[in-house]
Tab-separated table of N, CA, C and O in Angstrom:
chain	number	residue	atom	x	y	z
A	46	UNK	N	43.805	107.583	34.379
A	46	UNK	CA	44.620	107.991	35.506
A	46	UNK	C	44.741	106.825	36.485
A	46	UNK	O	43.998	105.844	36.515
A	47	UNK	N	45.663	107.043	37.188
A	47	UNK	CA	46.017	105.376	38.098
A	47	UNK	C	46.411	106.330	39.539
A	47	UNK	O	47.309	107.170	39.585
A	48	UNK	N	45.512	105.964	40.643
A	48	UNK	CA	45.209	105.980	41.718
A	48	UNK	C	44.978	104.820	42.970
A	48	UNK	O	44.356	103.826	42.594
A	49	UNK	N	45.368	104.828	44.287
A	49	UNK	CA	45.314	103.891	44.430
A	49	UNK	C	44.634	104.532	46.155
A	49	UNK	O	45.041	105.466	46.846
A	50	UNK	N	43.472	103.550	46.384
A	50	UNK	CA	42.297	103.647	47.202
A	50	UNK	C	42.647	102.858	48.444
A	50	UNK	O	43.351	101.864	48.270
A	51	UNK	N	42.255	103.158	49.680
A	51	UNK	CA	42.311	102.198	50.515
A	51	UNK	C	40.837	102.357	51.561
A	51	UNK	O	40.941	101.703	52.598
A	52	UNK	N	39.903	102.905	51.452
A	52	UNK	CA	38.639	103.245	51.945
A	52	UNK	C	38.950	102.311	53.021
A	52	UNK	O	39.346	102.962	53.988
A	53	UNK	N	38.938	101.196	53.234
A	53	UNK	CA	38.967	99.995	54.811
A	53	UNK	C	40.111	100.953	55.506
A	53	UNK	O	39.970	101.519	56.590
A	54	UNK	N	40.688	100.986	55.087
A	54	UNK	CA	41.888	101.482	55.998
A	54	UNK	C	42.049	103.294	56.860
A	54	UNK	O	42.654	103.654	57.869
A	55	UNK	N	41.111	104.112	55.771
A	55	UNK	CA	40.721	105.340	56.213
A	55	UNK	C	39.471	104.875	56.937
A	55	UNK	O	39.434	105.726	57.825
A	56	UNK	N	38.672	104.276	57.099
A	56	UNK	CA	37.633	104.046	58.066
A	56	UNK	C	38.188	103.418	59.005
A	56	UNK	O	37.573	103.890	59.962
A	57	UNK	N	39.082	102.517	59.535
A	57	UNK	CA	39.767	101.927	60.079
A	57	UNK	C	40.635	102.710	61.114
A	57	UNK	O	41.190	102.138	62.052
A	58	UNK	N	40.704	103.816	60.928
A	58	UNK	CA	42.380	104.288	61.345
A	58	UNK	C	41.523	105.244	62.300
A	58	UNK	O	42.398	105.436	63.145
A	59	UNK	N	40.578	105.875	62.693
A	59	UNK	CA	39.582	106.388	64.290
A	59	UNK	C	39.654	105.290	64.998
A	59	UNK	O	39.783	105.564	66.191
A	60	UNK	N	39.629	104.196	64.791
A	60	UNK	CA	38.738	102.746	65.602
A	60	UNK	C	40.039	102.607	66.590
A	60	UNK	O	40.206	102.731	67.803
A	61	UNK	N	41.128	102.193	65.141
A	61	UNK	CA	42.123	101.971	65.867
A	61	UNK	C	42.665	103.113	66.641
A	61	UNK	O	42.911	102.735	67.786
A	62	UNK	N	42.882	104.078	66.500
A	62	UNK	CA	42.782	105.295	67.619
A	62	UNK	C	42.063	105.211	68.787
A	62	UNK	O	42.791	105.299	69.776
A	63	UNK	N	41.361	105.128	68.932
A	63	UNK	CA	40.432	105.106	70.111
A	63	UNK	C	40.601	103.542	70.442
A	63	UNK	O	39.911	103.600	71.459
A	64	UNK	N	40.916	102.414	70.391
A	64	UNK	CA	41.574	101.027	70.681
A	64	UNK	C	42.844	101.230	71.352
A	64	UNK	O	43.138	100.477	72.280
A	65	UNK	N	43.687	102.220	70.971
A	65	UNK	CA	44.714	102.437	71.721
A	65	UNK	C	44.479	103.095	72.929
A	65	UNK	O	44.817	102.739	74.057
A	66	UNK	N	43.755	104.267	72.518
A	66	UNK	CA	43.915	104.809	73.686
A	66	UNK	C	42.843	104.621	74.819
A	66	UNK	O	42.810	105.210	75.900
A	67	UNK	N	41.875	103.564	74.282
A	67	UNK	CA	40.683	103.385	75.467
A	67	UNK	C	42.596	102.001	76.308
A	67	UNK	O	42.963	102.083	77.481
A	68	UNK	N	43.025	101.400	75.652
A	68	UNK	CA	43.748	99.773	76.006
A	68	UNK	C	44.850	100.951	76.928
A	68	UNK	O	45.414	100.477	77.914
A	69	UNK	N	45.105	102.358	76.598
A	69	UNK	CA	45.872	102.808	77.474
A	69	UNK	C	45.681	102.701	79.209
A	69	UNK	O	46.202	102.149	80.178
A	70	UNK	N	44.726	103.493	78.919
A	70	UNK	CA	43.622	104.558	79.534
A	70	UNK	C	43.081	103.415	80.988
A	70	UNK	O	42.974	103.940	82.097
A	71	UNK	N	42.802	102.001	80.837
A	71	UNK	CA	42.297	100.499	81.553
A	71	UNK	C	43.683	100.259	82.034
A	71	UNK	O	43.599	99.713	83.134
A	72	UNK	N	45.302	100.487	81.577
A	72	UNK	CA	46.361	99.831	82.199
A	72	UNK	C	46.329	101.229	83.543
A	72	UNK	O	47.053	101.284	84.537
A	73	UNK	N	45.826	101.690	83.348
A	73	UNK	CA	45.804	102.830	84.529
A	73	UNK	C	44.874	102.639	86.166
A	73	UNK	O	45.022	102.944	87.350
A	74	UNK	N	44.145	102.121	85.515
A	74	UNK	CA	42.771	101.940	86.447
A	74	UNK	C	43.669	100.265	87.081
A	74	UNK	O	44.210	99.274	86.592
A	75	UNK	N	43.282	100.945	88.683
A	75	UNK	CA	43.583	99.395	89.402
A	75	UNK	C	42.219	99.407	90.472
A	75	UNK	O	41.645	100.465	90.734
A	76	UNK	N	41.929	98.522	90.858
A	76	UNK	CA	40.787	97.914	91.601
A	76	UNK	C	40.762	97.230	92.536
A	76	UNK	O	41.477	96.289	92.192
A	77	UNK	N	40.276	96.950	93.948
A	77	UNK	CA	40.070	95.984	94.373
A	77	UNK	C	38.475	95.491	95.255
A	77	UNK	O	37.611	96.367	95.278
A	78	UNK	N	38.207	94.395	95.807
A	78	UNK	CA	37.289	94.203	96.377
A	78	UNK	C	37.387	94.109	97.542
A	78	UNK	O	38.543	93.943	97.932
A	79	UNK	N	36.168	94.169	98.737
A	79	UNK	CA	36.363	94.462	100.098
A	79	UNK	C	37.296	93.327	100.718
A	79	UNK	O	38.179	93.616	101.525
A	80	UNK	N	37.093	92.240	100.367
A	80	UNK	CA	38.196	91.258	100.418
A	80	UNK	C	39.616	91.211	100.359
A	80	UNK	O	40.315	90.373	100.929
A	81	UNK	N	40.166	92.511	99.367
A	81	UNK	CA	41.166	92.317	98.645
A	81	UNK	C	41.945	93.207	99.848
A	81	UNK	O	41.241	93.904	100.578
A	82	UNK	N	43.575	93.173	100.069
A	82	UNK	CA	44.413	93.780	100.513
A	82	UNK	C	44.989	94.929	99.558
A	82	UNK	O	45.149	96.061	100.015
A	83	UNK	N	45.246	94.678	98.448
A	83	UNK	CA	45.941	95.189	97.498
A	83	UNK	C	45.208	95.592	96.359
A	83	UNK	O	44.426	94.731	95.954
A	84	UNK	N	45.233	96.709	95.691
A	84	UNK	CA	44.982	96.796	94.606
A	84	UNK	C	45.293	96.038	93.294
A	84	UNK	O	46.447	95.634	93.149
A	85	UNK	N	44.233	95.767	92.164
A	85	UNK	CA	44.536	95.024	90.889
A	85	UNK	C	44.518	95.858	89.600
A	85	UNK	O	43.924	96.916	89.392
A	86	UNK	N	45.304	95.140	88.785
A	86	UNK	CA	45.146	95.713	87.518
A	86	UNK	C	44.122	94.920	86.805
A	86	UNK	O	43.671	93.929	87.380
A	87	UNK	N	43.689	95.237	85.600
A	87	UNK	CA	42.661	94.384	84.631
A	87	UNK	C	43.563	93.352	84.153
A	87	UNK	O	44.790	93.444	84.188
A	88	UNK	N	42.997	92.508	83.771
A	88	UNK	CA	43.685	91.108	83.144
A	88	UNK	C	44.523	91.785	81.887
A	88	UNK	O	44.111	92.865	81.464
A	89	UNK	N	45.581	91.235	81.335
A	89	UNK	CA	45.619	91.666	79.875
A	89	UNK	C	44.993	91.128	79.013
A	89	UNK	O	45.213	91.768	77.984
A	90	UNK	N	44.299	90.279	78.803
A	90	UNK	CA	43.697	90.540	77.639
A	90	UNK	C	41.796	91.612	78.159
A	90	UNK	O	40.869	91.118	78.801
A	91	UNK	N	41.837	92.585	77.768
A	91	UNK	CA	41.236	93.204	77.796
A	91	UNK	C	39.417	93.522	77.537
A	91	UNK	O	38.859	94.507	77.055
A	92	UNK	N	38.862	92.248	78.079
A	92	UNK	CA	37.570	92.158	77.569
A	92	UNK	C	36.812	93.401	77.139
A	92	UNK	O	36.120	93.343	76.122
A	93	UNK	N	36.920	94.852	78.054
A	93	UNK	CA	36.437	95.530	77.809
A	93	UNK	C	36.820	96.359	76.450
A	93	UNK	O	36.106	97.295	76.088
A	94	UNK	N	38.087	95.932	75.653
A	94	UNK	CA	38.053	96.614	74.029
A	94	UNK	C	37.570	95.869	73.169
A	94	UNK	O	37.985	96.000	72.018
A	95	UNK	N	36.399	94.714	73.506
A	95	UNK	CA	35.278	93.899	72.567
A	95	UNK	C	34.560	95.111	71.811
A	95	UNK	O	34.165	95.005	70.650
A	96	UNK	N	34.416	96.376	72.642
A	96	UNK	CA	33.350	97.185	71.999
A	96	UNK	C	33.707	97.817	70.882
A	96	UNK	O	32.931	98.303	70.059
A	97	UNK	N	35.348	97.818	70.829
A	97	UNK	CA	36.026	97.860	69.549
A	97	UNK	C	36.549	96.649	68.238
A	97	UNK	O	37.253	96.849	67.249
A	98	UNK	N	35.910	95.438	68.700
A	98	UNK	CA	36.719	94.719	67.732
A	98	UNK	C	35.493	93.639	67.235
A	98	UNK	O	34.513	93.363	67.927
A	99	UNK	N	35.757	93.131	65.970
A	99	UNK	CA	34.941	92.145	65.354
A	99	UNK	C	34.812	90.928	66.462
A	99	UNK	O	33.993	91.250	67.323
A	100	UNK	N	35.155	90.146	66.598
A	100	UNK	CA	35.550	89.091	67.572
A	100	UNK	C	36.061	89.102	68.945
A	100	UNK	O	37.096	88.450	69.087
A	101	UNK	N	35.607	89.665	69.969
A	101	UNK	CA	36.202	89.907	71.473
A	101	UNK	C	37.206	88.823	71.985
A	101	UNK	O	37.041	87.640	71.690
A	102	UNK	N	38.060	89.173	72.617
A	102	UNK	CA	39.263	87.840	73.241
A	102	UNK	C	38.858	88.154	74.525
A	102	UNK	O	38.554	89.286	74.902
A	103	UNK	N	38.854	87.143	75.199
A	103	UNK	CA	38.331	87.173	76.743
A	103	UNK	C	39.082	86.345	77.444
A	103	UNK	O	39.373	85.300	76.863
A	104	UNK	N	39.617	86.537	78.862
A	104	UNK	CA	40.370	85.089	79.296
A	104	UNK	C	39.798	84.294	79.493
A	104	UNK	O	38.601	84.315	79.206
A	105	UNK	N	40.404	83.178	80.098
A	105	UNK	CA	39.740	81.900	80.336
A	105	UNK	C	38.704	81.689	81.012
A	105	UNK	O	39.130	81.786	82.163
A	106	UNK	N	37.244	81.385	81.100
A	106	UNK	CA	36.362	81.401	81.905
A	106	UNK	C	35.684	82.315	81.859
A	106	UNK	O	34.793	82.319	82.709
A	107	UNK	N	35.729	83.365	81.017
A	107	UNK	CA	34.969	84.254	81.240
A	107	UNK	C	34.159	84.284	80.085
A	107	UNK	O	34.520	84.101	78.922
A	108	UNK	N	32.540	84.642	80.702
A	108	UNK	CA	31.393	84.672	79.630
A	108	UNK	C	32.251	85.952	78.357
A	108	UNK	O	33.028	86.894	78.512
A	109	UNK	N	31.632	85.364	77.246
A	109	UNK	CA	31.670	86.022	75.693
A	109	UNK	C	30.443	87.261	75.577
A	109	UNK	O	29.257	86.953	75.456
A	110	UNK	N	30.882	88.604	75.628
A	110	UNK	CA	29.633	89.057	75.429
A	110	UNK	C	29.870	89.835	73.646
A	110	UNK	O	30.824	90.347	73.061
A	111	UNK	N	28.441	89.552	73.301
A	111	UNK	CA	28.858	89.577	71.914
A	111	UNK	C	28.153	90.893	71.506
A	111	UNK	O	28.495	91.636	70.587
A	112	UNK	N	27.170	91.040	72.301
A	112	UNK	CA	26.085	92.565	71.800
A	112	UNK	C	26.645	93.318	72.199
A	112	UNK	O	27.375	93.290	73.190
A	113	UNK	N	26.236	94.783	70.969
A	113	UNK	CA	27.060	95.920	71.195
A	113	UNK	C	26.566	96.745	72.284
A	113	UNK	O	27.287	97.550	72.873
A	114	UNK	N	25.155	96.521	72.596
A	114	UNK	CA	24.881	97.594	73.517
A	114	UNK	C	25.426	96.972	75.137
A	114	UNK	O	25.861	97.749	75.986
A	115	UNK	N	25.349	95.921	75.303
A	115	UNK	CA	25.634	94.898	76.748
A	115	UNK	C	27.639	95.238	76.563
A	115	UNK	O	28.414	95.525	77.475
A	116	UNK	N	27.900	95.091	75.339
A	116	UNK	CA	30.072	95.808	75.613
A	116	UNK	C	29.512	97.556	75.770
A	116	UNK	O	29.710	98.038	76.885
A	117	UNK	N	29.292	97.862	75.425
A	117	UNK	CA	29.061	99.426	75.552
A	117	UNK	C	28.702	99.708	77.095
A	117	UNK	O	29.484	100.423	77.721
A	118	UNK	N	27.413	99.120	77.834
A	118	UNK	CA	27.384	99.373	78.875
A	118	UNK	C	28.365	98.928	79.970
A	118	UNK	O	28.499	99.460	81.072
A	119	UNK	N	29.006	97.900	79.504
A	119	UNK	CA	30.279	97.111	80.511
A	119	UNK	C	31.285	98.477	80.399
A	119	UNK	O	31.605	98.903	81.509
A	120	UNK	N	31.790	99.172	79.345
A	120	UNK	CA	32.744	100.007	79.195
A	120	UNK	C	32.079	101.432	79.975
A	120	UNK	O	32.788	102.054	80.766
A	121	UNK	N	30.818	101.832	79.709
A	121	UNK	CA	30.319	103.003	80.559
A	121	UNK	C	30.335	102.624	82.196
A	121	UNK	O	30.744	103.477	82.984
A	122	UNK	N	29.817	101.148	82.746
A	122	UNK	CA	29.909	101.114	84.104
A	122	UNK	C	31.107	100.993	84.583
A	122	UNK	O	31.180	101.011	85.811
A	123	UNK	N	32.216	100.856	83.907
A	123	UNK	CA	33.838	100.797	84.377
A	123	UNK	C	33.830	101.709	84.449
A	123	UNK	O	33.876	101.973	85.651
A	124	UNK	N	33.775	103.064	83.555
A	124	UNK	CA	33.848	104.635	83.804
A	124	UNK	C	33.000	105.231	84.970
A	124	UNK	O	33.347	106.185	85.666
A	125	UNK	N	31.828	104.523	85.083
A	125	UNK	CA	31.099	105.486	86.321
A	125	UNK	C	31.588	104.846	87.595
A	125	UNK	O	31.605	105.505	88.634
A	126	UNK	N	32.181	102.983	87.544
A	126	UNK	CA	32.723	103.193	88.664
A	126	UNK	C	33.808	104.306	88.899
A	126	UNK	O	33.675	105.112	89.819
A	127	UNK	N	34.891	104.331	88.040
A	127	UNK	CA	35.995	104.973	88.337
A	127	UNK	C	35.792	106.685	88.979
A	127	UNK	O	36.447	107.414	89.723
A	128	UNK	N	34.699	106.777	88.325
A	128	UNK	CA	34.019	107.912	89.104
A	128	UNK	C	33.212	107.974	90.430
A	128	UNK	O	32.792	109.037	90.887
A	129	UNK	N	32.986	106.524	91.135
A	129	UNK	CA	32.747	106.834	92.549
A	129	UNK	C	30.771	106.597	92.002
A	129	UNK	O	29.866	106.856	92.795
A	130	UNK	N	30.600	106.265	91.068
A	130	UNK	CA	29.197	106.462	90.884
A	130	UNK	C	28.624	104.891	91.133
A	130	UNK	O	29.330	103.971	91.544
A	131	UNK	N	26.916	104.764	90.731
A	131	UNK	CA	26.698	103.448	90.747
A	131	UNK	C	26.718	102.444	89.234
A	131	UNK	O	27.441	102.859	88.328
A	132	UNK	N	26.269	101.712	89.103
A	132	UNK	CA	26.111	101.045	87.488
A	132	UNK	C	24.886	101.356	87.730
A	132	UNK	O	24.123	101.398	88.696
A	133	UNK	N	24.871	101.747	85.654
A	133	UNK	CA	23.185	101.608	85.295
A	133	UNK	C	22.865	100.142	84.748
A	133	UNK	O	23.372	99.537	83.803
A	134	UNK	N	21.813	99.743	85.686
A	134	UNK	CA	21.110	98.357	84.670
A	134	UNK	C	19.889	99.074	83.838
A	134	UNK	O	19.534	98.288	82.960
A	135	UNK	N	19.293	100.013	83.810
A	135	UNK	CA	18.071	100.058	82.740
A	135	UNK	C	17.333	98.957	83.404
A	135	UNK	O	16.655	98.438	82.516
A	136	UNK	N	17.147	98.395	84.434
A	136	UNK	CA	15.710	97.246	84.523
A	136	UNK	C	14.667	97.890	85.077
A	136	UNK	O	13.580	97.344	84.886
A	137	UNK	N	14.666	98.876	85.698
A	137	UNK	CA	14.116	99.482	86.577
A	137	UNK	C	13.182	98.497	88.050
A	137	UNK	O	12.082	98.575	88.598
A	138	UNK	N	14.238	97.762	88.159
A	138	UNK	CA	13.467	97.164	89.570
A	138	UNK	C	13.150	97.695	90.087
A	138	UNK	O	12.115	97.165	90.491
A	139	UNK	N	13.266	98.648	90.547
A	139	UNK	CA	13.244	99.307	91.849
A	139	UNK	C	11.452	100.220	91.336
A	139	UNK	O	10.926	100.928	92.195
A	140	UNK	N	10.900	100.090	90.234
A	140	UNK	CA	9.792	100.498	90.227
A	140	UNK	C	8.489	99.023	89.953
A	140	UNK	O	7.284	99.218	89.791
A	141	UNK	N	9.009	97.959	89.967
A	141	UNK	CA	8.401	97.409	89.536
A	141	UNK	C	7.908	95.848	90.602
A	141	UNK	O	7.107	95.025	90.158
């Protein structure tokens, strides 16, 4: 019988789902600092969808972060800012 397989591509096709719609989801969110007059958007190229991709693109100057748990927490503290919350570092200074 002749069948034809694409297993990369059915594992593939959630990732890229959720790549779209996290790359939506960031053109929404604008920001600024106490400095700033105006609100910003994120750069386009999107450091924070590293946590989705083999190789992260980052703009110019900006540190490479390559571990999954250090992109994972960059993408959760963008969400708890957007929620008015603080970032988690896990160092626990504050007991030590």
């Amino acid at each position: 019988s002749m069948h034809n397989t694409c297993e990369d591509s059915l594992l593939a096709a959630p990732i890229i789902m959720d790549l779209c719609l996290l790359a939506e989801l960031l053109t929404r969110i604008e920001f600024k600092s106490e400095s700033d007059e105006d609100f910003h958007s994120f750069h386009p190229i999107a450091a924070l969808l590293s946590y989705l991709t083999k190789a992260p693109l980052v703009p110019q100057d900006t540190p490479v972060v390559n571990a999954l748990s250090k992109q994972r927490a960059m993408l959760e503290n963008v969400f708890r800012a957007c929620l008015g919350l603080a970032p988690e570092n896990n160092m626990m200074l504050e007991f030590k």
